Coordinates of C-alpha atoms in Angstrom, one line a residue:
M1 CA -0.1 0.0 0.0
S2 CA 1.7 3.4 -0.9
D3 CA 1.9 6.4 1.2
S4 CA -1.1 8.0 -0.7
T5 CA -3.3 5.2 0.4
W6 CA -2.6 6.2 4.0
D7 CA -2.8 9.9 3.6
W8 CA -6.3 10.0 2.0
P9 CA -8.2 8.9 4.8
T10 CA -6.3 11.0 7.0
W11 CA -7.0 13.8 5.0
T12 CA -10.6 12.8 4.5
W13 CA -10.9 12.6 8.5
S14 CA -9.2 16.1 8.7
A15 CA -11.6 17.8 6.3
D16 CA -14.6 16.0 7.8
G17 CA -13.3 17.4 11.2
E18 CA -12.9 21.1 9.8
S19 CA -16.6 20.8 8.3
T20 CA -17.8 19.8 11.6
R21 CA -16.0 22.3 13.4
I22 CA -17.5 25.2 10.7
R23 CA -21.0 23.7 11.4
E24 CA -20.6 24.2 15.1
L25 CA -19.1 27.4 14.7
R26 CA -22.0 28.5 12.5
G27 CA -24.4 27.1 14.9
E28 CA -22.9 29.0 17.7
L29 CA -23.0 32.1 15.6
S30 CA -26.6 31.8 14.9
R31 CA -27.5 31.1 18.5
V32 CA -25.6 34.5 19.2
R33 CA -27.5 36.3 16.7
G34 CA -30.8 34.9 18.0
S35 CA -30.0 36.1 21.5
L36 CA -29.1 39.4 20.5
A37 CA -32.1 39.8 18.5
Q38 CA -34.2 38.7 21.4
A39 CA -32.2 41.2 23.7
R40 CA -32.9 44.0 21.3
L41 CA -36.7 43.1 21.1
R42 CA -37.0 43.0 24.9
S43 CA -35.2 46.2 25.1
D44 CA -37.5 47.6 22.7
L45 CA -40.7 46.4 24.4
A46 CA -39.2 47.5 27.7
S47 CA -38.8 50.8 26.3
V48 CA -42.1 51.0 25.0
A49 CA -43.8 49.4 27.9
G50 CA -42.1 51.6 30.4
P51 CA -44.1 55.0 29.4
L52 CA -47.5 53.0 28.7
E53 CA -47.1 51.7 32.3
H54 CA -46.4 54.8 33.6
R55 CA -49.4 56.5 31.8
V56 CA -51.6 53.5 32.7
D57 CA -50.6 53.9 36.5
R58 CA -51.0 57.8 36.1
L59 CA -54.4 57.2 34.6
S60 CA -55.5 54.7 37.6
A61 CA -54.3 56.9 40.2
A62 CA -56.1 59.8 38.5
F63 CA -59.3 57.8 38.0
D64 CA -59.0 56.9 41.7
A65 CA -58.7 60.5 42.8
F66 CA -61.5 61.6 40.6
V67 CA -63.9 59.1 42.4
E68 CA -62.7 60.1 45.5
L69 CA -63.0 63.8 44.7
S70 CA -66.6 63.0 44.0
G71 CA -67.1 62.0 47.5
V72 CA -65.0 64.7 49.2
R73 CA -67.1 67.2 47.4
E74 CA -70.3 65.5 48.4
E75 CA -69.2 66.1 52.1
L76 CA -68.2 69.7 51.5
S77 CA -71.6 70.4 49.8
V78 CA -73.0 71.1 53.6
F79 CA -70.4 74.0 53.9
D80 CA -72.1 76.0 51.3
E81 CA -72.0 79.2 53.5
E82 CA -68.7 78.9 54.5
A83 CA -67.6 78.6 50.6
E84 CA -69.7 81.6 50.1
V85 CA -67.7 84.0 52.5
R86 CA -64.4 82.7 50.8
H87 CA -65.7 83.6 47.4
Q88 CA -66.6 87.2 48.7
A89 CA -62.9 87.5 50.2
R90 CA -61.6 86.4 46.7
M91 CA -63.7 89.1 44.9
L92 CA -62.1 91.7 47.5
F93 CA -58.5 90.9 46.6
A94 CA -59.4 90.9 42.9
G95 CA -60.4 94.3 43.0
R96 CA -64.0 94.5 43.3
P97 CA -64.6 96.4 46.7
R98 CA -68.5 96.2 46.5
V99 CA -69.1 93.2 48.1
D100 CA -72.5 91.9 49.4
A101 CA -73.3 91.7 52.8
V102 CA -71.4 89.0 54.8
R103 CA -73.3 86.5 56.6
D104 CA -71.9 85.2 59.7
V105 CA -71.3 81.4 59.7
G106 CA -71.0 79.5 62.9
Q107 CA -67.7 79.9 64.9
Y108 CA -65.8 80.7 61.4
W109 CA -63.4 83.3 61.7
L110 CA -63.5 84.5 58.3
P111 CA -66.9 86.3 58.3
P112 CA -66.0 88.9 61.2
A113 CA -62.4 89.6 59.7
L114 CA -63.7 90.0 56.5
R115 CA -66.2 92.6 57.7
A116 CA -63.5 94.3 59.6
V117 CA -61.7 95.0 56.4
L118 CA -64.7 96.3 54.6
A119 CA -65.0 98.7 57.8
V120 CA -61.5 99.9 57.2
V121 CA -62.1 100.5 53.5
V122 CA -65.0 102.7 54.1
G123 CA -63.7 104.2 57.5
E124 CA -65.8 102.6 59.8
D125 CA -65.0 101.3 63.3
T126 CA -63.3 97.8 63.2
A127 CA -63.3 97.0 66.9
A128 CA -66.2 95.1 67.3
H129 CA -65.6 93.1 63.9
L130 CA -61.9 92.4 65.0
A131 CA -63.0 91.2 68.5
S132 CA -65.6 88.6 67.3
A133 CA -62.9 87.2 64.7
A134 CA -60.1 87.1 67.4
E135 CA -62.5 85.3 69.6
R136 CA -62.9 82.5 67.2
D137 CA -59.4 82.3 66.2
H138 CA -57.1 85.0 67.2
T139 CA -53.9 83.9 65.1
R140 CA -55.6 83.6 61.7
A141 CA -57.7 86.8 62.4
T142 CA -54.9 88.8 63.3
L143 CA -52.9 87.9 60.5
F144 CA -55.7 88.2 57.9
H145 CA -56.2 91.9 59.3
V146 CA -52.7 93.1 59.3
L147 CA -52.1 91.8 55.7
T148 CA -55.4 93.0 54.1
A149 CA -55.3 96.4 55.8
A150 CA -51.9 96.9 54.0
I151 CA -53.3 95.9 50.8
V152 CA -56.4 98.1 50.9
G153 CA -54.0 101.2 51.6
R154 CA -55.0 101.4 55.2
G155 CA -51.9 100.0 56.9
D156 CA -51.7 103.0 59.3
T157 CA -54.7 101.7 61.1
I158 CA -52.6 98.7 62.1
T159 CA -51.4 99.0 65.8
T160 CA -47.9 98.3 66.9
G161 CA -49.2 95.5 68.8
M162 CA -50.6 93.6 65.8
I163 CA -47.3 94.1 63.8
A164 CA -45.2 93.0 66.6
E165 CA -47.4 89.9 66.9
T166 CA -47.5 88.8 63.2
L167 CA -43.8 90.0 62.8
P168 CA -42.1 88.1 65.7
K169 CA -37.9 87.3 65.7
L170 CA -36.9 85.7 62.6
T171 CA -35.7 82.2 62.7
P172 CA -34.0 79.8 60.4
S173 CA -37.0 78.2 59.4
L174 CA -39.0 81.3 58.8
P175 CA -42.7 81.0 58.1
L176 CA -44.0 82.4 54.9
S177 CA -46.7 84.5 57.1
V178 CA -43.9 86.1 58.9
W179 CA -41.8 86.9 55.8
A180 CA -45.0 88.4 54.2
V181 CA -45.5 90.8 57.0
W182 CA -41.9 91.5 56.8
T183 CA -42.1 92.7 53.4
L184 CA -45.0 95.0 54.1
A185 CA -43.4 96.6 57.0
A186 CA -40.2 96.9 55.1
D187 CA -42.1 98.8 52.2
G188 CA -43.7 101.0 54.5
H189 CA -47.1 100.0 54.5
Y190 CA -47.3 100.3 58.3
G191 CA -45.4 103.7 58.6
V192 CA -42.0 104.4 59.9
V193 CA -42.8 102.0 63.3
G194 CA -43.0 99.1 60.9
K195 CA -40.3 100.0 58.9
Q196 CA -37.9 100.2 62.3
L197 CA -39.4 97.0 63.3
A198 CA -38.3 95.4 60.1
Q199 CA -34.9 96.5 60.4
R200 CA -34.5 95.4 63.9
R201 CA -35.8 91.9 63.3
A202 CA -33.4 91.5 60.5
M203 CA -30.4 93.2 62.4
D204 CA -31.2 90.6 65.5
Y205 CA -31.5 87.7 63.2
L206 CA -28.0 88.4 61.6
S207 CA -26.4 89.2 65.0
R208 CA -27.6 85.7 66.2
L209 CA -26.0 83.7 63.2
P210 CA -23.2 81.1 64.1
Q211 CA -20.1 81.7 62.5
P212 CA -20.7 79.4 59.7
D213 CA -23.8 80.7 58.6
R214 CA -22.0 84.4 59.0
Q215 CA -19.3 83.3 56.7
A216 CA -22.0 81.9 54.0
A217 CA -24.2 85.1 54.2
V218 CA -20.6 87.1 53.7
A219 CA -19.8 85.0 50.6
G220 CA -23.5 85.5 49.4
W221 CA -23.1 89.2 49.4
R222 CA -19.9 89.0 47.7
E223 CA -21.5 87.3 44.8
T224 CA -24.9 89.1 44.8
I225 CA -24.1 92.4 43.0
P226 CA -22.7 91.6 39.4
P227 CA -20.0 93.8 37.9
D228 CA -21.3 96.0 35.0
P229 CA -20.9 94.1 31.9
N230 CA -20.0 97.2 29.8
T231 CA -16.8 97.6 31.7
A232 CA -16.0 94.5 33.4
F233 CA -12.7 93.1 33.0
A234 CA -12.6 90.8 30.1
L235 CA -9.9 88.0 29.7
P236 CA -8.0 88.1 26.3
K237 CA -8.7 85.2 24.2
E238 CA -5.3 84.4 23.8
L239 CA -5.0 83.3 27.7
V240 CA -8.2 81.2 27.7
G241 CA -7.7 77.7 28.5
G242 CA -4.6 77.7 30.3
D243 CA -4.3 75.2 33.1
R244 CA -1.4 75.4 35.5
H245 CA -2.2 71.9 36.9
A246 CA -1.6 70.1 33.5
E247 CA 1.8 69.8 31.7
V248 CA 3.1 73.0 30.9
A249 CA 6.5 73.6 28.8
G250 CA 9.0 75.7 30.5
W251 CA 7.8 74.8 34.0
P252 CA 8.9 74.3 36.7
P253 CA 12.1 76.4 35.8
V254 CA 15.5 75.0 36.2
G255 CA 16.6 73.8 39.5
E256 CA 13.0 74.0 40.9
T257 CA 10.5 71.4 41.9
S258 CA 6.8 71.8 41.2
P259 CA 4.4 70.1 43.2
G260 CA 3.2 66.7 41.7
A261 CA 6.2 66.9 39.4
G262 CA 7.8 63.8 40.8
G263 CA 11.1 65.4 41.7
A264 CA 11.5 67.6 38.5
G265 CA 14.1 69.6 39.7
A266 CA 17.5 67.9 39.7
A267 CA 20.6 69.1 41.3
A268 CA 23.6 70.2 39.2
A269 CA 25.3 67.0 39.9
G270 CA 22.7 64.9 38.9
V271 CA 22.0 66.7 35.7
G272 CA 25.6 66.5 34.8
G273 CA 25.7 62.8 35.5
A274 CA 22.4 62.4 33.5
A275 CA 24.0 64.5 30.7
A276 CA 27.2 62.0 30.5
G277 CA 25.1 59.0 30.9
S278 CA 22.6 60.2 27.9
A279 CA 25.7 61.1 25.8
A280 CA 27.6 58.0 26.2
A281 CA 24.3 56.0 25.6
G282 CA 24.0 58.0 22.5
G283 CA 27.3 57.3 21.2
A284 CA 26.8 53.5 21.8
R285 CA 23.8 53.2 19.9
L286 CA 25.2 55.1 16.9
E287 CA 28.2 52.7 16.9
S288 CA 26.3 49.5 17.0
V289 CA 24.2 50.4 13.8
G290 CA 27.1 51.0 12.0
A291 CA 28.6 53.8 9.6
M292 CA 26.5 56.3 8.3
P293 CA 26.9 59.4 6.2
S294 CA 28.1 62.4 8.3
G295 CA 24.8 64.4 7.6
G296 CA 22.8 61.7 9.0
E297 CA 25.2 61.2 11.8
A298 CA 24.6 65.0 12.7
R299 CA 20.9 64.7 12.6
S300 CA 20.6 61.7 14.7
G301 CA 23.0 63.4 17.3
A302 CA 20.8 66.3 17.5
V303 CA 17.5 64.2 17.6
A304 CA 19.2 61.9 20.1
E305 CA 20.1 65.0 22.2
K306 CA 16.5 66.2 22.3
S307 CA 15.1 62.4 23.0
D308 CA 17.7 62.2 26.1
R309 CA 16.4 65.6 27.2
R310 CA 12.8 64.4 26.7
N311 CA 13.3 61.2 28.4
G312 CA 15.0 62.4 31.5
D313 CA 13.8 64.0 34.6
A314 CA 11.3 67.0 34.3
G315 CA 14.2 69.3 35.3
V316 CA 16.2 68.0 32.5
A317 CA 13.0 68.3 30.0
T318 CA 12.7 72.1 30.8
S319 CA 16.2 73.2 31.4
G320 CA 17.9 71.3 28.6
E321 CA 16.3 73.3 26.0
V322 CA 18.1 76.4 27.2
F323 CA 21.1 77.4 25.4
G324 CA 20.6 81.0 25.3
G325 CA 18.3 83.6 27.3
D326 CA 15.7 83.9 24.4
G327 CA 13.9 80.9 25.2
Q328 CA 14.5 79.4 21.5
G329 CA 17.1 77.0 22.5
A330 CA 19.4 75.6 20.1
A331 CA 17.3 76.2 17.0
S332 CA 19.2 78.6 14.9
A333 CA 20.7 76.3 12.5
D334 CA 21.5 72.8 11.5
G335 CA 25.3 73.4 12.0
G336 CA 24.6 74.5 15.7
R337 CA 23.1 71.3 16.6
Q338 CA 26.2 69.4 15.6
G339 CA 27.8 69.9 19.0
G340 CA 26.3 66.3 19.9
A341 CA 24.4 65.5 23.1
A342 CA 27.5 65.7 25.8
E343 CA 27.7 69.3 25.0
G344 CA 23.9 70.2 25.2
L345 CA 23.6 68.5 28.3
A346 CA 26.7 69.7 29.8
G347 CA 25.0 73.1 29.1
V348 CA 21.7 71.9 31.1
A349 CA 23.9 71.0 34.1
R350 CA 25.5 74.8 34.0
A351 CA 22.1 76.2 33.5
D352 CA 20.7 74.3 36.3
V353 CA 23.2 76.1 38.7
A354 CA 23.1 79.8 37.1
G355 CA 19.6 79.6 35.8
P356 CA 19.0 79.7 32.2
G357 CA 20.2 82.9 30.9
G358 CA 20.0 84.6 34.4
D359 CA 16.6 85.3 33.7
V360 CA 14.3 82.6 35.4
A361 CA 10.9 84.1 35.9
V362 CA 9.9 84.6 39.9
G363 CA 6.7 83.6 41.4
E364 CA 4.7 80.7 41.3
L365 CA 2.8 79.4 37.8
A366 CA -0.9 80.7 37.4
D367 CA -3.3 80.2 34.8
A368 CA -5.7 82.8 33.3
G369 CA -8.6 82.3 35.8
E370 CA -6.4 83.7 38.6
L371 CA -6.3 87.0 36.7
L372 CA -10.0 86.8 35.9
A373 CA -10.5 86.2 39.7
V374 CA -8.4 89.5 40.6
G375 CA -10.4 91.4 37.8
L376 CA -13.7 90.0 38.8
A377 CA -13.2 91.0 42.7
C378 CA -11.9 94.6 41.6
D379 CA -15.4 94.9 39.3
R380 CA -17.5 93.6 42.2
L381 CA -16.2 96.0 44.6
A382 CA -16.7 98.9 42.3
A383 CA -20.3 97.6 41.7
L384 CA -21.0 97.4 45.3
R385 CA -20.0 100.9 45.9
R386 CA -22.3 102.1 43.2
W387 CA -25.3 99.9 44.5
V388 CA -24.8 100.7 48.1
G389 CA -24.6 104.6 47.3
D390 CA -27.8 104.4 45.1
G391 CA -29.6 102.0 47.8
L392 CA -29.0 104.5 50.3
V393 CA -30.9 107.4 48.6
P394 CA -34.4 107.6 50.2
S395 CA -37.1 106.4 47.8
T396 CA -40.9 107.1 47.9
G397 CA -43.6 104.7 46.8
Y398 CA -44.5 101.3 47.4
D399 CA -42.9 98.2 45.5
E400 CA -45.3 95.7 43.8
L401 CA -46.7 93.2 46.3
D402 CA -44.2 90.3 47.3
P403 CA -45.7 87.2 46.0
A404 CA -45.2 85.7 49.6
V405 CA -48.3 88.1 50.6
K406 CA -50.6 86.8 48.0
R407 CA -49.5 83.2 48.7
T408 CA -50.1 83.7 52.3
L409 CA -53.8 85.2 52.0
E410 CA -54.6 82.5 49.3
A411 CA -53.6 79.8 51.7
L412 CA -55.4 81.5 54.9
V413 CA -58.5 81.8 53.0
D414 CA -58.4 78.4 51.1
E415 CA -57.8 76.4 54.3
G416 CA -61.6 77.1 55.6
S417 CA -63.0 76.7 58.9
A418 CA -61.9 74.3 61.4
Q419 CA -64.7 71.4 60.4
E420 CA -63.9 71.4 56.8
R421 CA -60.2 72.2 56.9
D422 CA -59.1 68.6 56.7
L423 CA -61.6 67.7 53.8
L424 CA -60.5 71.1 51.7
R425 CA -56.7 70.0 52.3
R426 CA -57.7 66.4 50.8
E427 CA -59.7 68.1 48.0
R428 CA -56.5 70.0 46.9
E429 CA -54.6 67.2 47.1
L430 CA -56.7 65.1 45.0
R431 CA -56.9 67.8 42.3
Q432 CA -53.2 67.9 41.9
V433 CA -53.2 64.1 41.4
I434 CA -55.9 64.3 38.7
E435 CA -54.0 67.6 37.1
G436 CA -50.8 66.0 37.6
T437 CA -49.1 69.1 39.2
G438 CA -47.9 67.2 42.4
G439 CA -46.4 68.9 45.4
P440 CA -47.8 69.3 48.8
A441 CA -50.8 71.9 49.3
A442 CA -49.5 75.2 50.3
C443 CA -49.9 76.4 53.8
W444 CA -49.3 80.1 55.3
S445 CA -47.2 78.3 57.9
D446 CA -44.5 76.7 55.7
P447 CA -41.1 77.8 55.4
A448 CA -40.3 80.6 53.3
G449 CA -36.6 79.8 52.9
D450 CA -33.5 81.2 54.7
P451 CA -33.7 84.8 56.0
A452 CA -30.3 85.8 55.1
A453 CA -31.0 84.6 51.6
L454 CA -34.4 86.4 51.2
L455 CA -32.7 89.5 52.4
R456 CA -30.3 89.5 49.8
A457 CA -32.7 88.6 47.0
A458 CA -35.0 91.5 48.2
A459 CA -32.5 93.9 48.3
V460 CA -31.5 93.1 44.4
R461 CA -35.3 93.1 43.2
R462 CA -36.9 95.4 45.4
P463 CA -35.4 98.8 45.0
N464 CA -38.1 100.3 47.8
R465 CA -36.8 98.2 50.5
R466 CA -33.1 98.3 49.4
G467 CA -32.0 100.9 51.9
L468 CA -33.5 99.2 54.8
I469 CA -31.8 96.1 54.1
I470 CA -28.5 97.6 53.3
R471 CA -28.5 99.3 56.9
A472 CA -29.7 96.0 58.4
C473 CA -26.9 93.9 56.7
A474 CA -24.2 96.5 56.9
K475 CA -21.9 94.4 58.8
D476 CA -22.2 91.5 56.3
I477 CA -21.7 93.7 53.3
A478 CA -18.7 95.5 55.1
A479 CA -17.1 92.1 55.4
A480 CA -17.8 91.2 51.7
A481 CA -16.3 94.7 50.7
E482 CA -13.4 93.9 52.4
A483 CA -13.0 90.2 51.2
L484 CA -13.5 91.4 47.8
A485 CA -10.6 94.1 48.2
D486 CA -8.6 91.2 49.6
E487 CA -8.8 89.4 46.6
G488 CA -8.3 92.3 44.2
R489 CA -5.2 93.4 46.1
K490 CA -3.7 89.8 45.5
R491 CA -0.1 89.9 44.1
L492 CA -0.6 89.5 40.4
P493 CA 0.9 86.3 38.6
E494 CA 4.4 86.9 36.9
V495 CA 4.3 83.5 35.1
V496 CA 1.0 82.2 33.4
A497 CA -0.1 79.0 31.4
V498 CA -1.3 79.8 28.1
R499 CA -2.5 77.2 25.6
T500 CA -1.0 77.3 22.0
R501 CA -1.9 75.0 19.0
R502 CA 0.8 72.9 20.3
G503 CA 0.5 72.3 24.0
Q504 CA 0.7 74.6 27.0
V505 CA 3.6 76.8 27.4
A506 CA 5.0 79.0 30.5
V507 CA 5.1 82.8 29.5
T508 CA 5.8 86.2 31.3
A509 CA 4.7 89.7 30.4
T510 CA 7.9 90.1 28.4
G511 CA 8.3 86.7 26.8
P512 CA 8.2 82.9 27.3
V513 CA 9.9 81.5 30.2
P514 CA 13.7 80.5 28.6
G515 CA 13.0 77.1 27.2
A516 CA 9.5 76.7 27.2
I517 CA 9.4 77.0 23.4
E518 CA 12.0 74.3 23.2
A519 CA 10.3 72.1 25.5
A520 CA 7.3 72.4 23.7
V521 CA 8.7 71.5 20.7
A522 CA 10.2 68.5 22.2
R523 CA 7.0 67.2 23.4
A524 CA 4.9 67.9 20.3
C525 CA 7.6 66.1 18.0
A526 CA 8.6 63.5 20.1
V527 CA 10.0 60.4 18.4
D528 CA 9.1 56.7 18.7
P529 CA 12.1 54.9 20.3
I530 CA 11.0 51.5 19.5
P531 CA 12.6 51.6 16.0
R532 CA 15.9 52.8 17.3
R533 CA 15.6 50.2 20.2
L534 CA 14.9 47.3 17.7
A535 CA 17.7 48.2 15.4
V536 CA 20.1 48.3 18.2
G537 CA 18.9 44.7 19.5
L538 CA 18.9 43.3 16.0
A539 CA 22.2 44.6 15.3
V540 CA 23.6 42.9 18.8
L541 CA 22.0 39.6 18.0
G542 CA 23.3 39.7 14.6
V543 CA 26.9 40.2 16.0
V544 CA 26.2 37.4 18.5
L545 CA 25.1 35.0 15.5
V546 CA 27.9 35.7 13.5
A547 CA 30.1 34.9 16.4
L548 CA 28.5 31.5 16.7
A549 CA 28.7 31.1 12.9
F550 CA 32.7 31.1 13.2
L551 CA 32.4 28.9 16.3
L552 CA 30.1 26.1 15.7
G553 CA 29.2 26.3 12.0
W554 CA 28.0 28.2 9.1
T555 CA 24.3 27.3 9.6
W556 CA 24.4 30.2 11.9
M557 CA 25.1 32.7 9.3
V558 CA 21.7 32.8 8.0
P559 CA 20.0 33.7 11.1
A560 CA 22.7 36.1 11.6
V561 CA 22.0 37.8 8.1
A562 CA 18.5 38.1 9.0
A563 CA 19.1 39.8 12.0
L564 CA 21.5 42.2 10.6
A565 CA 19.1 42.8 7.7
G566 CA 16.3 43.8 10.1
A567 CA 18.6 45.9 12.1
V568 CA 19.6 48.0 8.8
A569 CA 15.8 48.3 7.9
Y570 CA 14.8 49.5 11.3
Q571 CA 17.5 51.9 11.6
R572 CA 16.5 53.3 7.9
K573 CA 12.9 53.7 9.4
D574 CA 14.2 55.3 12.5
S575 CA 16.3 57.8 10.5
R576 CA 13.2 58.4 8.3
I577 CA 11.0 59.2 11.4
R578 CA 13.8 61.5 12.7
E579 CA 14.2 63.6 9.9
L580 CA 10.3 64.0 9.5
A581 CA 10.4 65.0 13.0
E582 CA 13.1 67.6 12.5
L583 CA 11.1 69.0 9.5
D584 CA 8.0 69.0 11.7
S585 CA 9.6 70.5 14.6
A586 CA 10.7 73.9 12.2
A587 CA 7.0 74.3 11.6
T588 CA 6.1 73.5 15.1
R589 CA 8.6 76.3 16.6
D590 CA 7.3 78.8 14.1
I591 CA 3.8 78.1 15.3
L592 CA 4.7 78.3 19.0
R593 CA 6.6 81.7 18.6
A594 CA 3.6 83.2 16.7
D595 CA 1.1 82.0 19.3
T596 CA 3.3 82.7 22.4
R597 CA 4.2 86.3 21.0
R598 CA 0.4 86.8 21.1
A599 CA -0.1 85.6 24.4
V600 CA 2.8 87.6 25.9
S601 CA 1.3 90.8 24.6
A602 CA -2.2 89.8 25.9
F603 CA -0.9 89.1 29.1
A604 CA 1.1 92.4 29.5
S605 CA -2.1 94.3 28.2
A606 CA -4.2 92.3 31.2
L607 CA -1.6 93.0 33.8
A608 CA -1.8 96.6 32.6
D609 CA -5.7 96.8 32.8
L610 CA -5.7 95.1 36.2
E611 CA -3.2 97.6 37.7
G612 CA -5.7 100.2 36.7
R613 CA -8.5 98.5 38.4
R614 CA -6.6 97.6 41.5
S615 CA -5.7 101.2 42.0
Q616 CA -9.2 102.0 42.6
V617 CA -9.7 99.2 45.3
P618 CA -8.5 101.5 48.3
D619 CA -11.0 104.4 47.2
D620 CA -13.9 101.7 46.6
L621 CA -13.4 100.2 50.1
A622 CA -13.1 103.3 52.0
T623 CA -16.4 104.9 50.1
V624 CA -18.2 101.7 51.0
R625 CA -17.0 101.8 54.9
A626 CA -18.0 105.6 55.0
L627 CA -21.7 104.8 53.5
L628 CA -22.0 101.8 55.9
A629 CA -20.8 103.7 59.0

């Protein structure tokens, strides 16, 4: 039997096994496709079923609420007289002073209270009506009369005792009704006595604030008054986008360590050692590849010099670019690059001791946001000065009624009598479920908010009560002015990080930080070291295999030749990469110089603008102090 006779069954079995495996793979692929299709279908059904289920639940809840609401209204039908009185009160608030005779309803406090308001409007005596209403519900009757008398323009009829009762000391959980009375008193509806009481209540509350809340109030005043948008400091677009926390070319300066740089600043001896080691390594790599044309040696030496500087410590990366004080590094010409890695890195070691060109920028690295913060503080202080001066000018007339007054009166009237109060509350809740508005029903005793925040908002939006609030919050406003002045007097940064088209660069008002441009070029035009390492490794392997061929036989020459051929190929690839990097570095350097030139000009202009604004800070602060004294 020939060999082919034995091979044929083996080949057939192998082919059959491959076919079986292919069928299994196809089956698995079909199952995966089916499971994916089912998953997509389930996802689509879930996305459709979710909203549908939500709508069904909402409709079901609305239907249940509608059924319950019918029963609640059936129970409320016996309180038709109370509902009629509430309707008459709403007519009065809607601007219809002619109201039919108000009938008394059991122990409901609203009818006599409403008759007292009507008596105030026509100038009749209100004592009997008020006494009757107070006997039924003193708190609600007094609050209703205090609010409605101010609304109808007869706040002068409200006694000091009634004002003090409805305007107690302010608390962090300030009730809506108290804030409503405070706004009316601050607007002058109750005369000078009401204004004085409102101011005392605000001052007393602010004086009792704990230190954290007091600091929050001061911080709130710092942000309350915006600067004039027409004259506010605008950050030049050339400085926008810089981030000092990211990698910035040229920073930290030579011999310094930046936080988080991982020991960027190297000592002079350490840098010198790194220079020697890098130079030796560069020479060894070139020698291991073999002879190259002189031009290629010069270019490779210069690129190796830059690569060694990039791959060293951060201190070497920034300082190794400085071969002069102009921040351009050794980029004058190709001939100037042929000094080799040893001379370049030796210059780094010298610069590390003496400083690059003797002109290292002083101060910490900043970004444009710090310039903007100083300018904003100066502008806010100037705006605060104008706002305080204008606010303390006496004003006449009343502001529009605060929404808190309307909400308080509506809640006070709509809650009904004691017998129907729970039913009316439930009716409002059910209506909200049906209408889908949600939220709890409003109550006149609900919290209105933080009093300090309410005062700041009222001072901005309500000119008529601005002077009273300024006097009540004088200490906090003065502290905010001091804080703004401190912010505006901060030392302006001397070095900022600016974003260019080729990365971030550290610049001063006179130019880029020495070495910054070359550091940015080195980072932007970094060369992949893998081809050179492979070339060196293959060359070493080829030499070893040649030696083995001489010792053990010529069969080792084949892999030796292959290794040497690979080394030559990778060396050529590395040379092409580095030549392209050299060409790209020239264009990158031109781009960086143009971008940094514009950034330096913008930085100098911004500093001059800020100095002018900072010169006004002492006068603005003194004026605010005098106005608030």
